Amino acid sequence: DEPQETETAWMIGYRVGTPQGAVRYFEVHEEFPSQTNPSQAIEVGLASRVYSFGEHPFTYNENAGTMTKWSVDKSTLEISVAGIVSFASQGFSGLAGGPPIFLSETQAFVSNLREGVVLEWNPSIMEITTVHNVDPLPSLGDGYESGFYGEWNKYASSDGKVVMAVEHYAPDACCDEEFLAQPDGAIVAVFDPASGTIQYNQDDRLYSTHDDLLYDPVTDTYYAPPADGNSIASEYFGEELIENPFVLLRLNDDGSFDPNFALNLEDHVSIDYFSDADFIFDNKLVFTYIENVDYSTSFAERWNWFGTLPPDAIKTVAIDINTGEVLPFNGFNEFPFGWYLNSVDGVNYFDGTSSDGADNGILRQDGFDSFTTLTTNDNGDFRWVGKLWGD
């Protein structure tokens, strides 16, 4: 008898902390297990990332600069290596440019906009097809060069272009105006695969966007949220220089900023530290912030307060982005901290973390504040969830 194929296959990626660093694993199951088990998972090691596209898991080794494609047997779910492509010859290693984006079975991209390079590769044959030399990110000046400045997650626009939010962190030194030679506000990069060119859209209504966009699955709209580093810039460089640290902007389909929308979150809640924009669902933004932070007078000791706050100091609320109404949010009751993982078939999935950081769960969003825990992990946190096949 021919073995029966499984109806569905889910890939779960997570990391486990060790004295040497975070070790990445992934598992494949027909249904979500009650708990993950590293002893039955594929270990991909330190300095690695896990993704999936179509029916294949993909893993990236930061040190070697290599992307590995894996095959999964549809009957036994046995996992094997299907191919490897190296990006190292083009100077790709570490975390340059963030995760890949897959536009089709034969077209995918990785980027390093600080160096002005976008690599196009074919996931089907696991080969680089084109090296696109593009205009690099605008220079920010000496005060920013050693800090984080770049793109991370990538999204496909309706016309087949690649849209990337670009984050620039607070300057490395404080606190003269000379260190504020940043470009004119938030940056979104739009790469055109057809022409091999890039366009940088900028908007001075926000100091810096986060390096990830927010997607509202109900309205099919992308937003650029504030970066957490904006809080540091505003605190130490002053509101007269950083006038717009906590503004939410909306994007048009082509990756340009919508000139008719800007929501200043500080008009509705008192923010000392903006921690994270969790998600947007049906025109409601859920975000986490701290109302009162006792910042040090020393810029060098600006993070001394972090990790010493009582649990009730960290606040998660929702705000209706059309009316400005602030709403309570209790969706992350079991796991107070939620981090977006991926969207599958129009449904958002999150890694939920307990208040003490000891336990994690994959949360499926069923509504604005309705979540279902699909599996748990008491060894580490989740980094990916993807459906390889099935309805």
XYZ file of C-alpha atoms in Angstrom:
391
model
C 0.000 0.000 0.000
C 1.133 3.511 -0.796
C 1.731 5.574 2.377
C -0.904 8.204 3.028
C 0.114 11.839 2.671
C -0.578 14.152 5.581
C -3.308 16.681 4.960
C -1.408 19.553 6.600
C 2.127 20.346 7.685
C 3.172 23.172 10.019
C 6.731 24.341 10.586
C 7.587 25.690 14.035
C 10.878 27.511 14.628
C 12.262 28.454 18.042
C 15.469 29.208 19.910
C 16.830 27.866 23.189
C 19.296 29.812 25.301
C 22.600 28.153 26.198
C 25.823 29.464 27.795
C 27.241 29.705 24.268
C 24.251 31.601 22.862
C 20.814 30.986 21.350
C 20.513 27.690 19.454
C 17.834 27.528 16.738
C 15.577 24.525 16.090
C 12.622 23.720 13.877
C 9.977 21.014 13.913
C 7.357 19.931 11.360
C 4.004 18.492 12.460
C 0.647 17.685 10.930
C -0.992 19.278 13.963
C 0.483 21.553 16.613
C 1.925 19.516 19.501
C 0.999 20.485 23.037
C 4.660 21.326 23.607
C 7.780 21.534 21.450
C 10.619 19.077 21.994
C 14.198 19.971 20.993
C 15.229 16.300 21.155
C 12.881 15.580 18.238
C 13.646 18.742 16.260
C 16.188 19.708 13.608
C 18.968 21.674 15.307
C 20.399 24.367 13.035
C 22.802 25.751 15.592
C 24.008 29.111 16.834
C 23.768 32.302 14.772
C 21.006 30.868 12.591
C 17.555 31.933 11.424
C 14.518 29.864 10.400
C 11.898 30.636 7.735
C 9.599 28.833 5.350
C 8.114 29.380 1.909
C 5.741 27.108 0.029
C 6.421 23.514 1.038
C 9.986 24.091 2.218
C 11.683 25.226 5.431
C 14.680 27.523 4.915
C 17.476 28.254 7.385
C 20.156 30.933 7.221
C 23.584 30.589 8.823
C 24.808 34.067 9.751
C 28.465 33.120 10.157
C 28.770 31.259 6.850
C 26.372 33.491 4.909
C 24.551 30.414 3.533
C 20.850 29.695 2.989
C 19.748 26.039 3.253
C 16.568 24.674 1.701
C 14.947 21.633 3.329
C 12.512 19.055 1.930
C 9.761 17.427 3.991
C 8.354 14.024 3.024
C 4.584 14.398 2.722
C 3.902 10.970 4.201
C 6.452 10.577 6.980
C 7.356 14.266 7.540
C 10.996 13.209 7.399
C 13.231 16.234 6.844
C 16.280 16.352 4.553
C 18.543 18.977 2.964
C 17.444 19.931 -0.555
C 20.057 22.553 -1.438
C 22.384 25.302 -0.223
C 23.225 28.696 -1.708
C 26.050 30.908 -0.444
C 25.731 34.690 -0.256
C 29.180 35.100 1.317
C 30.900 35.852 -1.999
C 28.776 39.008 -2.219
C 29.725 40.135 1.271
C 26.616 38.821 3.043
C 27.067 37.509 6.564
C 25.746 38.301 10.001
C 22.317 39.908 10.090
C 22.792 42.301 7.182
C 19.446 43.292 5.753
C 17.251 40.920 7.731
C 15.153 37.995 6.468
C 14.672 37.085 2.806
C 11.508 37.742 0.849
C 10.086 35.157 -1.528
C 8.062 36.517 -4.432
C 7.661 33.133 -6.150
C 9.112 29.623 -6.285
C 11.868 30.984 -8.534
C 12.436 34.531 -7.254
C 13.623 35.653 -3.823
C 15.728 38.511 -2.459
C 18.065 39.370 0.405
C 19.354 42.884 0.956
C 22.060 44.981 2.545
C 21.034 48.555 1.850
C 23.853 50.061 3.922
C 26.189 48.612 1.301
C 23.770 49.234 -1.578
C 23.321 45.582 -2.592
C 20.203 43.497 -3.256
C 20.786 39.836 -4.155
C 18.221 38.060 -6.309
C 18.251 34.262 -6.051
C 16.229 31.315 -7.298
C 14.865 29.135 -4.451
C 14.012 26.378 -6.922
C 17.635 25.755 -7.994
C 19.267 27.564 -5.031
C 21.477 29.853 -7.107
C 22.122 33.614 -7.165
C 20.683 34.989 -10.396
C 21.386 38.736 -10.211
C 23.395 41.115 -8.063
C 21.592 44.464 -7.999
C 23.848 47.389 -7.073
C 21.502 50.097 -5.825
C 21.790 53.480 -4.167
C 22.829 52.888 -0.538
C 20.959 54.296 2.442
C 21.358 58.049 2.905
C 24.299 58.932 5.132
C 23.331 59.923 8.665
C 26.648 61.422 9.697
C 29.352 60.285 12.099
C 27.088 60.096 15.148
C 25.115 57.164 13.737
C 27.635 55.068 11.887
C 28.320 52.435 14.568
C 24.676 52.021 15.608
C 21.870 50.080 13.996
C 20.741 51.577 10.715
C 18.994 49.408 8.187
C 16.053 47.353 7.003
C 14.590 44.115 8.349
C 11.326 42.496 7.237
C 10.315 42.907 3.600
C 6.863 43.044 2.032
C 5.569 42.724 -1.525
C 3.507 45.649 -2.837
C 0.508 45.138 -5.083
C 2.647 45.904 -8.138
C 5.373 43.384 -7.303
C 7.892 45.713 -5.673
C 9.666 45.042 -2.372
C 8.878 47.469 0.468
C 11.205 47.743 3.481
C 10.954 49.992 6.525
C 14.332 51.427 7.548
C 15.180 52.137 11.190
C 17.895 54.494 12.401
C 18.583 54.302 16.105
C 19.398 57.170 18.408
C 22.865 58.680 17.893
C 25.820 57.043 19.576
C 26.865 60.151 21.470
C 25.006 62.952 23.172
C 23.757 65.593 22.990
C 24.722 68.227 20.411
C 22.747 69.089 17.325
C 25.661 67.963 15.186
C 24.692 64.375 15.940
C 21.217 64.925 14.537
C 22.241 65.037 10.896
C 19.685 62.320 10.172
C 17.686 62.274 6.933
C 14.335 63.964 6.809
C 12.501 61.634 9.165
C 11.225 58.093 8.694
C 12.463 56.085 5.709
C 10.776 53.381 3.641
C 12.760 51.786 0.817
C 10.995 50.504 -2.303
C 12.984 48.139 -4.543
C 11.811 47.497 -8.103
C 12.934 44.017 -9.282
C 12.087 44.846 -12.894
C 14.456 47.816 -13.128
C 16.865 46.840 -10.332
C 16.526 50.286 -8.770
C 15.542 51.547 -5.351
C 13.640 54.579 -4.105
C 13.829 55.985 -0.582
C 10.590 57.587 0.605
C 10.982 59.902 3.595
C 8.541 61.630 5.923
C 9.528 64.182 8.585
C 6.320 63.624 10.564
C 8.116 60.738 12.345
C 11.704 60.738 13.654
C 12.325 57.069 12.762
C 10.067 54.164 11.950
C 10.640 50.700 13.334
C 12.417 48.305 10.966
C 9.187 46.339 10.537
C 5.851 47.490 9.162
C 2.459 46.721 10.701
C -0.205 45.057 8.547
C -3.938 45.324 9.195
C -5.430 42.111 7.721
C -8.958 43.519 7.921
C -8.298 46.670 5.873
C -5.328 45.294 3.857
C -3.214 48.307 4.848
C 0.389 48.770 6.003
C 1.545 51.234 8.671
C 4.939 52.559 9.792
C 5.116 52.557 13.625
C 7.602 54.472 15.814
C 10.938 52.866 16.702
C 11.679 52.213 20.373
C 14.930 54.162 20.051
C 12.901 57.317 19.459
C 12.290 57.470 23.207
C 16.021 57.712 23.894
C 16.538 60.372 21.241
C 13.660 62.437 22.575
C 14.768 62.156 26.209
C 18.411 63.145 25.749
C 18.287 65.443 22.734
C 15.133 67.243 23.789
C 11.669 67.658 22.387
C 12.717 70.852 20.626
C 14.985 68.743 18.399
C 12.962 65.517 18.366
C 9.429 66.818 17.887
C 7.821 63.655 16.521
C 8.979 60.460 18.272
C 5.625 58.688 18.678
C 3.715 59.173 15.420
C 2.027 56.376 13.455
C 2.116 56.793 9.661
C 0.180 54.967 6.960
C 1.546 53.691 3.642
C -0.045 53.680 0.234
C 0.019 50.522 -1.899
C 3.171 51.672 -3.687
C 5.164 52.161 -0.450
C 4.791 55.941 -0.340
C 3.583 57.692 2.807
C -0.074 58.693 2.942
C 0.012 62.492 3.394
C -3.514 62.487 4.835
C -2.825 60.296 7.856
C -0.627 60.783 10.929
C -1.575 59.756 14.462
C 0.488 61.186 17.333
C 0.136 58.595 20.104
C 1.310 61.134 22.705
C -1.889 63.085 22.138
C -3.784 60.192 23.733
C -1.450 58.542 26.289
C 1.565 59.759 28.252
C 4.664 57.952 26.912
C 8.150 58.008 28.427
C 9.346 54.879 26.666
C 7.701 53.364 23.593
C 8.459 49.651 23.798
C 6.717 48.001 20.870
C 3.880 48.288 18.389
C 2.325 44.826 18.716
C -0.144 44.798 15.815
C -2.991 46.572 14.022
C -6.322 44.793 13.590
C -9.475 46.408 12.190
C -8.121 49.958 12.583
C -7.064 49.349 16.186
C -3.402 49.654 17.137
C -2.141 47.637 20.106
C 1.129 48.884 21.567
C 3.224 48.603 24.734
C 4.750 51.571 26.529
C 5.987 52.808 29.900
C 4.434 55.932 31.373
C 7.093 56.909 33.918
C 10.766 56.142 33.422
C 13.476 57.433 35.731
C 16.108 58.081 33.078
C 19.675 58.617 34.197
C 21.180 62.063 33.778
C 24.077 60.301 32.077
C 23.629 59.324 28.442
C 26.171 56.517 28.944
C 23.908 55.006 31.625
C 20.665 55.564 29.737
C 19.583 51.869 30.002
C 20.199 51.394 33.731
C 16.477 51.492 34.465
C 15.683 48.668 32.032
C 14.760 45.412 33.761
C 14.155 47.047 37.141
C 10.539 48.115 36.605
C 7.589 46.598 38.487
C 5.236 44.578 36.250
C 2.438 47.147 36.451
C 4.704 49.835 34.960
C 4.526 48.172 31.550
C 1.240 49.050 29.879
C -0.381 47.531 26.796
C -3.366 49.380 25.360
C -5.295 49.697 22.129
C -6.159 52.884 20.308
C -8.720 53.363 17.566
C -6.619 54.998 14.858
C -9.640 56.741 13.339
C -11.104 58.279 16.501
C -8.148 58.312 18.902
C -10.176 56.480 21.542
C -7.965 54.535 23.980
C -9.294 51.057 24.712
C -8.262 48.368 27.201
C -6.573 45.324 25.719
C -6.647 41.960 27.473
C -5.793 39.649 24.607
C -2.390 38.684 25.987
C -3.644 37.665 29.424
C -1.942 34.253 29.489
C 1.244 35.589 27.895
C 1.529 39.346 28.632
C 4.116 40.036 25.939
C 3.181 39.254 22.341
C 5.595 39.436 19.375
C 4.419 39.096 15.783
C 5.783 36.026 13.997
C 4.046 35.647 10.647
C 0.764 35.844 8.780
C -0.619 32.611 7.301
C -3.667 32.672 5.024
C -4.491 36.162 6.310
C -4.287 35.133 9.984
C -1.679 36.622 12.356
C 0.455 34.441 14.631
C 2.441 35.654 17.646
C 5.017 34.429 20.120
C 3.572 35.001 23.583
C 5.928 35.309 26.564
C 5.011 34.937 30.226
C 5.715 37.820 32.611
C 8.779 36.053 34.037
C 10.041 35.045 30.594
C 10.039 31.348 31.487
C 7.268 30.134 29.176
C 6.244 30.865 25.609
C 3.363 29.956 23.351
C 2.370 30.330 19.709
C -0.775 32.439 19.661
C -3.246 32.484 16.754
C -5.239 35.692 16.461
C -8.945 34.924 16.102
C -10.152 38.502 16.580
C -9.042 41.878 17.914
C -8.456 40.608 21.477
C -9.151 36.907 20.969
C -6.182 34.513 20.803
C -5.758 30.735 20.880
C -2.605 29.118 22.273
C -1.543 26.414 19.794
C 1.637 25.064 21.401
C 3.990 25.979 24.227
C 7.726 25.980 24.883
C 9.327 26.057 28.330
C 12.855 25.980 26.867
C 12.903 29.121 24.736
C 10.925 31.523 22.553
C 9.317 31.006 19.155
C 10.843 32.615 16.074
C 8.677 31.321 13.224
C 5.472 29.561 12.327
C 4.512 28.658 8.760
C 2.195 26.276 6.933
C 4.007 24.111 4.376
C 0.860 22.653 2.813
C -2.817 21.985 3.513
C -6.082 23.926 3.744
